[in-house]
Coordinates of N, CA and C in Angstrom, one line a residue:
M1 N -0.2 1.4 3.1 CA 0.6 0.5 4.0 C 2.0 1.1 3.7
E2 N 2.8 1.1 5.0 CA 4.1 1.7 5.2 C 4.9 0.6 5.9
L3 N 6.2 0.5 5.3 CA 7.0 -0.3 6.1 C 8.4 0.4 5.8
Q4 N 9.2 0.4 7.0 CA 10.5 0.9 7.0 C 11.5 -0.2 7.4
G5 N 12.7 -0.1 6.7 CA 13.9 -1.2 7.1 C 14.4 -1.6 5.9
D6 N 15.5 -2.4 6.0 CA 16.2 -3.0 4.9 C 15.3 -3.9 4.5
G7 N 15.2 -4.3 3.2 CA 14.2 -5.0 2.4 C 12.5 -4.6 2.4
A8 N 12.3 -3.4 2.7 CA 11.0 -3.0 2.9 C 10.2 -3.1 1.7
A9 N 10.9 -2.7 0.6 CA 10.3 -2.7 -0.8 C 10.0 -4.0 -1.3
G10 N 10.8 -5.0 -1.0 CA 10.7 -6.1 -1.5 C 9.6 -7.1 -0.6
Q11 N 9.6 -6.7 0.6 CA 8.5 -7.1 1.5 C 7.1 -6.8 0.9
L12 N 7.0 -5.4 0.7 CA 5.7 -4.8 0.2 C 5.5 -5.2 -1.2
L13 N 6.4 -5.6 -2.2 CA 6.0 -6.0 -3.5 C 5.4 -7.2 -3.5
A14 N 5.9 -8.1 -2.5 CA 5.0 -9.5 -2.2 C 3.6 -9.2 -1.9
V15 N 3.5 -8.2 -0.9 CA 1.9 -7.9 -0.6 C 1.3 -7.4 -2.0
L16 N 1.9 -6.4 -2.6 CA 1.3 -5.8 -3.8 C 0.9 -6.8 -5.1
E17 N 1.7 -8.0 -5.0 CA 1.5 -9.0 -6.1 C 0.1 -9.9 -5.6
E18 N -0.2 -9.8 -4.3 CA -1.4 -10.4 -3.8 C -2.6 -9.7 -3.9
L19 N -2.6 -8.3 -3.9 CA -3.8 -7.5 -3.9 C -4.8 -7.8 -5.0
P20 N -4.5 -7.8 -6.2 CA -5.4 -8.2 -7.2 C -6.5 -9.3 -7.0
S21 N -6.2 -10.2 -6.2 CA -7.1 -11.3 -5.9 C -8.2 -11.0 -4.7
Q22 N -7.9 -9.8 -4.2 CA -9.1 -9.2 -3.1 C -10.1 -8.8 -3.9
P23 N -11.3 -8.9 -3.4 CA -12.5 -8.1 -3.9 C -12.4 -6.7 -4.0
G24 N -13.1 -5.9 -4.9 CA -13.0 -4.7 -4.8 C -11.7 -4.0 -5.2
F25 N -10.7 -4.5 -5.6 CA -9.4 -4.0 -5.9 C -9.4 -3.3 -7.4
L26 N -8.9 -2.0 -7.2 CA -9.0 -1.3 -8.5 C -7.6 -1.1 -8.9
G27 N -6.6 -0.8 -8.2 CA -5.1 -0.6 -8.5 C -4.1 -0.3 -7.6
A28 N -3.1 -0.5 -7.7 CA -2.2 0.0 -6.5 C -0.6 0.2 -7.0
E29 N 0.1 1.0 -6.4 CA 1.4 1.2 -6.6 C 2.5 1.0 -5.6
L30 N 3.6 0.5 -5.9 CA 4.5 0.6 -4.8 C 5.6 1.6 -4.8
L31 N 5.6 2.5 -3.7 CA 6.4 3.9 -3.8 C 7.8 3.7 -2.9
T32 N 8.8 4.3 -3.4 CA 9.9 4.5 -2.6 C 10.4 5.9 -3.1
S33 N 11.1 6.5 -2.0 CA 11.8 7.9 -2.1 C 13.3 7.8 -2.1
P34 N 14.0 8.3 -3.2 CA 15.4 8.4 -3.1 C 15.9 9.0 -1.8
A35 N 15.0 10.1 -1.2 CA 15.5 10.7 0.0 C 15.2 9.9 1.4
Q36 N 14.5 8.7 1.1 CA 14.3 7.8 2.3 C 14.3 6.5 1.8
P37 N 15.7 5.9 1.5 CA 15.7 4.5 0.8 C 15.2 3.3 1.4
A38 N 15.1 3.7 2.8 CA 14.4 2.4 3.6 C 13.0 2.3 3.7
L39 N 12.3 3.4 3.2 CA 10.9 3.6 3.3 C 10.1 3.0 2.1
A40 N 9.1 2.1 2.3 CA 8.4 1.8 1.2 C 6.9 1.9 1.5
L41 N 6.1 2.4 0.3 CA 4.6 2.5 0.7 C 3.8 1.8 -0.3
I42 N 2.5 1.4 -0.2 CA 1.9 0.8 -1.1 C 0.5 1.9 -1.1
A43 N 0.2 2.4 -2.0 CA -0.9 3.2 -2.1 C -2.0 2.5 -3.1
S44 N -3.2 2.1 -2.7 CA -4.0 1.3 -3.4 C -5.5 1.8 -3.5
R45 N -6.2 1.4 -4.5 CA -7.6 2.0 -4.7 C -8.7 0.8 -4.9
W46 N -9.8 1.2 -4.1 CA -10.7 0.0 -3.8 C -12.2 0.5 -4.4
A47 N -12.9 -0.5 -4.8 CA -14.3 0.0 -5.3 C -15.3 -0.2 -4.3
A48 N -14.8 -0.9 -3.0 CA -15.6 -1.3 -1.8 C -14.8 -0.8 -0.7
A49 N -15.4 -1.3 0.4 CA -14.7 -1.3 1.8 C -13.4 -2.0 1.5
L50 N -12.4 -1.5 2.3 CA -11.0 -2.1 2.2 C -11.2 -3.4 3.0
P51 N -10.7 -4.4 2.4 CA -10.8 -5.9 2.9 C -9.7 -5.9 4.1
A52 N -9.8 -6.9 5.1 CA -8.9 -7.2 5.9 C -7.7 -7.7 5.4
L53 N -6.5 -6.9 5.4 CA -5.2 -7.4 4.7 C -4.2 -7.9 5.8
A54 N -3.5 -9.0 5.6 CA -2.3 -9.1 6.3 C -1.3 -8.4 6.2
L55 N -0.6 -7.6 7.2 CA 0.5 -6.5 7.0 C 1.7 -7.4 7.5
P56 N 2.8 -7.1 6.9 CA 4.0 -7.8 7.2 C 4.4 -7.2 8.7
A57 N 5.4 -7.8 9.4 CA 5.7 -7.5 10.6 C 6.3 -6.1 10.6
G58 N 5.9 -5.0 11.3 CA 6.2 -3.7 11.4 C 5.7 -2.7 10.5
A59 N 4.6 -3.3 9.8 CA 4.1 -2.3 8.7 C 2.9 -1.6 9.6
K60 N 2.5 -0.6 8.8 CA 1.5 0.2 9.4 C 0.5 0.6 8.2
A61 N -0.7 0.6 8.6 CA -1.7 0.8 7.5 C -2.9 1.8 7.8
W62 N -3.3 2.5 7.0 CA -4.5 3.4 7.1 C -5.3 3.7 5.9
S63 N -6.5 3.9 5.9 CA -7.2 4.3 4.8 C -7.6 5.8 4.8
F64 N -7.7 6.1 3.5 CA -8.3 7.5 3.4 C -9.4 7.6 2.4
V65 N -10.4 8.4 2.4 CA -11.4 8.8 1.5 C -11.1 9.9 0.7
V66 N -11.6 9.8 -0.8 CA -11.2 10.9 -1.6 C -12.3 11.8 -1.4
V67 N -11.8 13.0 -1.2 CA -12.7 14.1 -1.0 C -12.8 15.0 -2.2
A68 N -11.8 15.2 -2.9 CA -12.0 16.0 -4.3 C -10.7 15.6 -5.1
T69 N -11.0 15.7 -6.4 CA -10.1 15.4 -7.4 C -10.0 16.6 -8.3
R70 N -9.0 16.6 -9.1 CA -8.8 17.7 -10.1 C -8.3 17.0 -11.3

């Protein structure tokens, strides 16, 4: 999940706090970058298919499948 703008990290922090109540949740991190202070991301891991999640206004979301790890 990605959100840009003033307060993006705070909005996504509220989403992050709700994720553990979803089925199949394994863990997640809220990420920001000093180079892009208005950008915030949530990277999450799931044991099952990603559930339908409510997104904050203006947020984008997509999923990836792990192909390889080291």
